[in-house]
PDB file of C-alpha atoms in Angstrom:
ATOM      1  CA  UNK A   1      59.781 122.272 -22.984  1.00  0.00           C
ATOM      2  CA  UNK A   2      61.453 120.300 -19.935  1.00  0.00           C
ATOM      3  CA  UNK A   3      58.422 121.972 -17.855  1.00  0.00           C
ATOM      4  CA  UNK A   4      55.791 120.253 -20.115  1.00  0.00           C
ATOM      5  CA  UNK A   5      57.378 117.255 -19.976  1.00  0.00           C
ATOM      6  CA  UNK A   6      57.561 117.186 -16.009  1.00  0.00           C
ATOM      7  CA  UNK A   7      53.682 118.486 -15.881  1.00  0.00           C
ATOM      8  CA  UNK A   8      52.704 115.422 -18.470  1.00  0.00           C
ATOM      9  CA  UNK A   9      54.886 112.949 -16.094  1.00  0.00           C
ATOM     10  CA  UNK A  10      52.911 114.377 -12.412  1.00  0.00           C
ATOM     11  CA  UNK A  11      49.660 114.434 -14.574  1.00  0.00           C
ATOM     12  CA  UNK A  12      50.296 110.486 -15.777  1.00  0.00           C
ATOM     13  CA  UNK A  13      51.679 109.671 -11.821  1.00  0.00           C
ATOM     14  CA  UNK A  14      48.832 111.070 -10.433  1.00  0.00           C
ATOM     15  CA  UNK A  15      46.102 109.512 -12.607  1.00  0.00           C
ATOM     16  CA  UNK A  16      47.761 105.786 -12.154  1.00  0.00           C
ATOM     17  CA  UNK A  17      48.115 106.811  -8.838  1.00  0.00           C
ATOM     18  CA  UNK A  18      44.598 107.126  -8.328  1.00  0.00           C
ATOM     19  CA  UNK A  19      43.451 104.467 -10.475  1.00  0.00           C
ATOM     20  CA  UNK A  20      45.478 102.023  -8.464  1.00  0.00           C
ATOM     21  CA  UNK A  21      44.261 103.591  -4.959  1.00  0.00           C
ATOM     22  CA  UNK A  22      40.936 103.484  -5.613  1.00  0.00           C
ATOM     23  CA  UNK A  23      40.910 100.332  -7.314  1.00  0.00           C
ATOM     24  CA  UNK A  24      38.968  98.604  -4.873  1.00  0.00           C
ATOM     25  CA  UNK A  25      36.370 100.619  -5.084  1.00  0.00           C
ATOM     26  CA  UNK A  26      36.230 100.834  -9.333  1.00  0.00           C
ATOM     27  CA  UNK A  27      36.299  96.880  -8.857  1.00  0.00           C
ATOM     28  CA  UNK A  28      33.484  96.714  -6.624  1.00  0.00           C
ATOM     29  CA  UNK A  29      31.371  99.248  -8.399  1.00  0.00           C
ATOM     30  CA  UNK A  30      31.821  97.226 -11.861  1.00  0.00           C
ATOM     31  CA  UNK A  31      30.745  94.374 -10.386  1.00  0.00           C
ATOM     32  CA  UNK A  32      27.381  95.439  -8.996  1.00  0.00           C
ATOM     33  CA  UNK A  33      26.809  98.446 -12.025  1.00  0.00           C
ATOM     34  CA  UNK A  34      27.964  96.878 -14.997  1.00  0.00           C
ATOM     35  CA  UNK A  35      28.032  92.884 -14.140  1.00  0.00           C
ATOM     36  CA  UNK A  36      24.940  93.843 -11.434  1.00  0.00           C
ATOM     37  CA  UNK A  37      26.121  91.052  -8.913  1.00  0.00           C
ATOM     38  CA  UNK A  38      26.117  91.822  -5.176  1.00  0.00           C
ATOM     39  CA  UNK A  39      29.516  90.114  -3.241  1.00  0.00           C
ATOM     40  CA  UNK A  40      29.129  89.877   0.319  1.00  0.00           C
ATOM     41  CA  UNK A  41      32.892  90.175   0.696  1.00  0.00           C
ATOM     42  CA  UNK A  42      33.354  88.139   4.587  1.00  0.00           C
ATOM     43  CA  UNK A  43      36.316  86.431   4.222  1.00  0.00           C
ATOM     44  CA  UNK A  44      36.886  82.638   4.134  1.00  0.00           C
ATOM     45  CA  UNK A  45      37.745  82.329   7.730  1.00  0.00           C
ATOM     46  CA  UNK A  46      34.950  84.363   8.907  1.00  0.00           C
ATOM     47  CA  UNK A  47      32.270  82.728   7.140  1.00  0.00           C
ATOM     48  CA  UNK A  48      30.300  80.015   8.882  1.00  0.00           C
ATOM     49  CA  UNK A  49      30.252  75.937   8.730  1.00  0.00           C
ATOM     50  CA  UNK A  50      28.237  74.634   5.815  1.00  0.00           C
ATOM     51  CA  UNK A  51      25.907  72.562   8.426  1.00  0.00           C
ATOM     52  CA  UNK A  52      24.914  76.006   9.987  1.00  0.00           C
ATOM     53  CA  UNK A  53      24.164  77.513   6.208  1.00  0.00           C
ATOM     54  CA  UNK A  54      21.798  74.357   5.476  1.00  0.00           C
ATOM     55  CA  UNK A  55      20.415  74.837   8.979  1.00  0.00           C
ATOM     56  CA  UNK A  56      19.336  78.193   8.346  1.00  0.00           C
ATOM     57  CA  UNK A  57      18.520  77.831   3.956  1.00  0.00           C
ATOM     58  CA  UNK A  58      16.004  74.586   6.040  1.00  0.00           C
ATOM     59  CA  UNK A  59      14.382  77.192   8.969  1.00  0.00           C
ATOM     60  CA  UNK A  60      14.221  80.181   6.062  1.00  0.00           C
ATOM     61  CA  UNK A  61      11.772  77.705   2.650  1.00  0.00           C
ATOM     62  CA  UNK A  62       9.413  80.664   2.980  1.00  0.00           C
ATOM     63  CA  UNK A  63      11.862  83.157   2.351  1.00  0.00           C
ATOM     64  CA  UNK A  64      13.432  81.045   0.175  1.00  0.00           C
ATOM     65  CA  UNK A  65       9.995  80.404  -1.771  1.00  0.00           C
ATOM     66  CA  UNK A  66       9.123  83.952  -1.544  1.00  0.00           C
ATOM     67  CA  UNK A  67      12.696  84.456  -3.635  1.00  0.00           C
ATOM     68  CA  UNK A  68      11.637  82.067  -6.386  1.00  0.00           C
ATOM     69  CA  UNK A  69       8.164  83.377  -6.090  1.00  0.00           C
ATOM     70  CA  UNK A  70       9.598  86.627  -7.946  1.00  0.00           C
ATOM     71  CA  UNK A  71       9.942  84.356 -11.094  1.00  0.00           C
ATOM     72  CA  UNK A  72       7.878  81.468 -11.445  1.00  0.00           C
ATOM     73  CA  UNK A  73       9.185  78.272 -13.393  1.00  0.00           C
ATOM     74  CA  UNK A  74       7.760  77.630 -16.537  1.00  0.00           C
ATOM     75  CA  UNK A  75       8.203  74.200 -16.311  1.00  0.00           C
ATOM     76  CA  UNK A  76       8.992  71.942 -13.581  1.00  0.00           C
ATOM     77  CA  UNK A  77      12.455  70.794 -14.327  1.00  0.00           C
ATOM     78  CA  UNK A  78      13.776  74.625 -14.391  1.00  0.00           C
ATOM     79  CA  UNK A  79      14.376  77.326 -12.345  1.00  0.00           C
ATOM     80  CA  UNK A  80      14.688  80.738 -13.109  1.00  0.00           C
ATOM     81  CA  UNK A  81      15.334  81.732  -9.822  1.00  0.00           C
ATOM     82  CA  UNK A  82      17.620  79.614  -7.395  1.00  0.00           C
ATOM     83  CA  UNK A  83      18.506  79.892  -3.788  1.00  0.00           C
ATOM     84  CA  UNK A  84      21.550  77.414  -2.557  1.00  0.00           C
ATOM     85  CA  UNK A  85      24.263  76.346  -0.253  1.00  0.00           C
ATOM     86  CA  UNK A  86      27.681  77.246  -1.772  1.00  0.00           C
ATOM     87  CA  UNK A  87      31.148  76.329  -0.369  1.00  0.00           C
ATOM     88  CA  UNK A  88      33.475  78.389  -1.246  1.00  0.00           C
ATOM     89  CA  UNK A  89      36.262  77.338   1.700  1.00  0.00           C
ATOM     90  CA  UNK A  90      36.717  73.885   2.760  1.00  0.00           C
ATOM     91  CA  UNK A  91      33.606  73.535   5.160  1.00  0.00           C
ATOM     92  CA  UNK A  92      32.447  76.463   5.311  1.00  0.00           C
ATOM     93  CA  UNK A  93      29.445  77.959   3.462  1.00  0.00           C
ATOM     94  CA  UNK A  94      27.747  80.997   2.157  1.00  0.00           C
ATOM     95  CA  UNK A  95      24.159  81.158   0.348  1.00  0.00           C
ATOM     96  CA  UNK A  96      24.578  82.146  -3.751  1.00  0.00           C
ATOM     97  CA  UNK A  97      21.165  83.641  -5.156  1.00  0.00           C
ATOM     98  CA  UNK A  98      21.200  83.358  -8.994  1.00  0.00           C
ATOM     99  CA  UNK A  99      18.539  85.191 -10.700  1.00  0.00           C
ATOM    100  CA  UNK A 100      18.114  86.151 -14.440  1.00  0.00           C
ATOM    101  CA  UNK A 101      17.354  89.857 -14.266  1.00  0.00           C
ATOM    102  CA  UNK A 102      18.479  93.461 -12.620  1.00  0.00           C
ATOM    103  CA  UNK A 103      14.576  93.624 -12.187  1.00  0.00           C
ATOM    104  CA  UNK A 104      14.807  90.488 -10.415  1.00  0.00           C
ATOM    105  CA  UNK A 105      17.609  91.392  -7.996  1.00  0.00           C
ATOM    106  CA  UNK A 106      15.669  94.877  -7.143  1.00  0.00           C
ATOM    107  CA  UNK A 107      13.093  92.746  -6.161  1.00  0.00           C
ATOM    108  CA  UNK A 108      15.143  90.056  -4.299  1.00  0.00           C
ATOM    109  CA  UNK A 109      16.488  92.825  -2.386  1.00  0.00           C
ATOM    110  CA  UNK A 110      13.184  94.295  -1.350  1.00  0.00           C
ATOM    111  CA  UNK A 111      12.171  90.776  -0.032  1.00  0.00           C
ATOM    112  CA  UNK A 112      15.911  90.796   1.933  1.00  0.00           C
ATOM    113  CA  UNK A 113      15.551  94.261   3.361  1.00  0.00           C
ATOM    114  CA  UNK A 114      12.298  92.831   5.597  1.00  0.00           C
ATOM    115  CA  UNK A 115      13.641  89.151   6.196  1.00  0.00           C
ATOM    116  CA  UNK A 116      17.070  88.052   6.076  1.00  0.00           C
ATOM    117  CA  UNK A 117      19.041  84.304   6.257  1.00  0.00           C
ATOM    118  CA  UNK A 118      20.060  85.024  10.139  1.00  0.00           C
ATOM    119  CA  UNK A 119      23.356  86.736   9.330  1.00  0.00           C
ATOM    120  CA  UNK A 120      24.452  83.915   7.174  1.00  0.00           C
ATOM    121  CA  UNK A 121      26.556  85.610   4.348  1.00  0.00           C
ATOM    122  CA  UNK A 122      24.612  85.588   0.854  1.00  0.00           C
ATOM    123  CA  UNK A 123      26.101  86.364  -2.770  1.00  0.00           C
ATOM    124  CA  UNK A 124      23.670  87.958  -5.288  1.00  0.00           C
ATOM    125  CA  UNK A 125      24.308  86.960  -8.692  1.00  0.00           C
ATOM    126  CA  UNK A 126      23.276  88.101 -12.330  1.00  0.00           C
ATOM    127  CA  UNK A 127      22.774  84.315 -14.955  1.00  0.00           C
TER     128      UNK A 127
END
């Protein structure tokens, strides 16, 4: 019996033990499976000034356009698809693209693949 005990003690170490190495990685892939949001991840310090996001979200309306294109508004005063400056860090920026679909994101993506916001950092995320 002391043997079975010992096994069921190394089975239970070695299953937390890989739950909490890996946890990164579990963490990530709920977030774009289950939640199907895409985090760019660049951390606060590396991320650049808010003046340079606007810059580039001003240089990019047809890309932008082409993004809300995907889903038109029914009406003027609301968008199903939106494409804006966020600040996440004290002056410094990031783009956040909200959309209300997975089908929407595949297709956001497609558009990214062939155009992109200049290496500004963007967030993808599921309404």
């Amino acid at each position: 019996m002391p043997g079975k005990k010992i096994l069921i003690i190394l089975i239970f170490i070695l299953l937390f033990g890989g739950l909490y190495y890996f946890r990164e990685k579990i963490y990530v892939t709920y977030v774009d499976v289950i939640l199907d949001n895409r985090y760019h991840g660049v951390a606060c310090e590396n991320l650049p000034s808010l003046s340079d996001v606007d810059k580039v979200l001003r240089n990019k309306e047809n890309l932008v356009n082409r993004i809300k294109s995907i889903r038109p508004d029914e009406d003027e005063n609301h968008s199903y698809i939106s494409v804006d400056v966020n600040e996440p860090c004290a002056n410094k920026g990031e783009i956040m693209i909200r959309y209300p679909s997975h089908d929407d994101r595949v297709k956001i993506e497609i558009i990214l693949k062939d155009d992109s916001f200049d290496g500004i950092p963007y967030n993808l995320i599921n309404n």
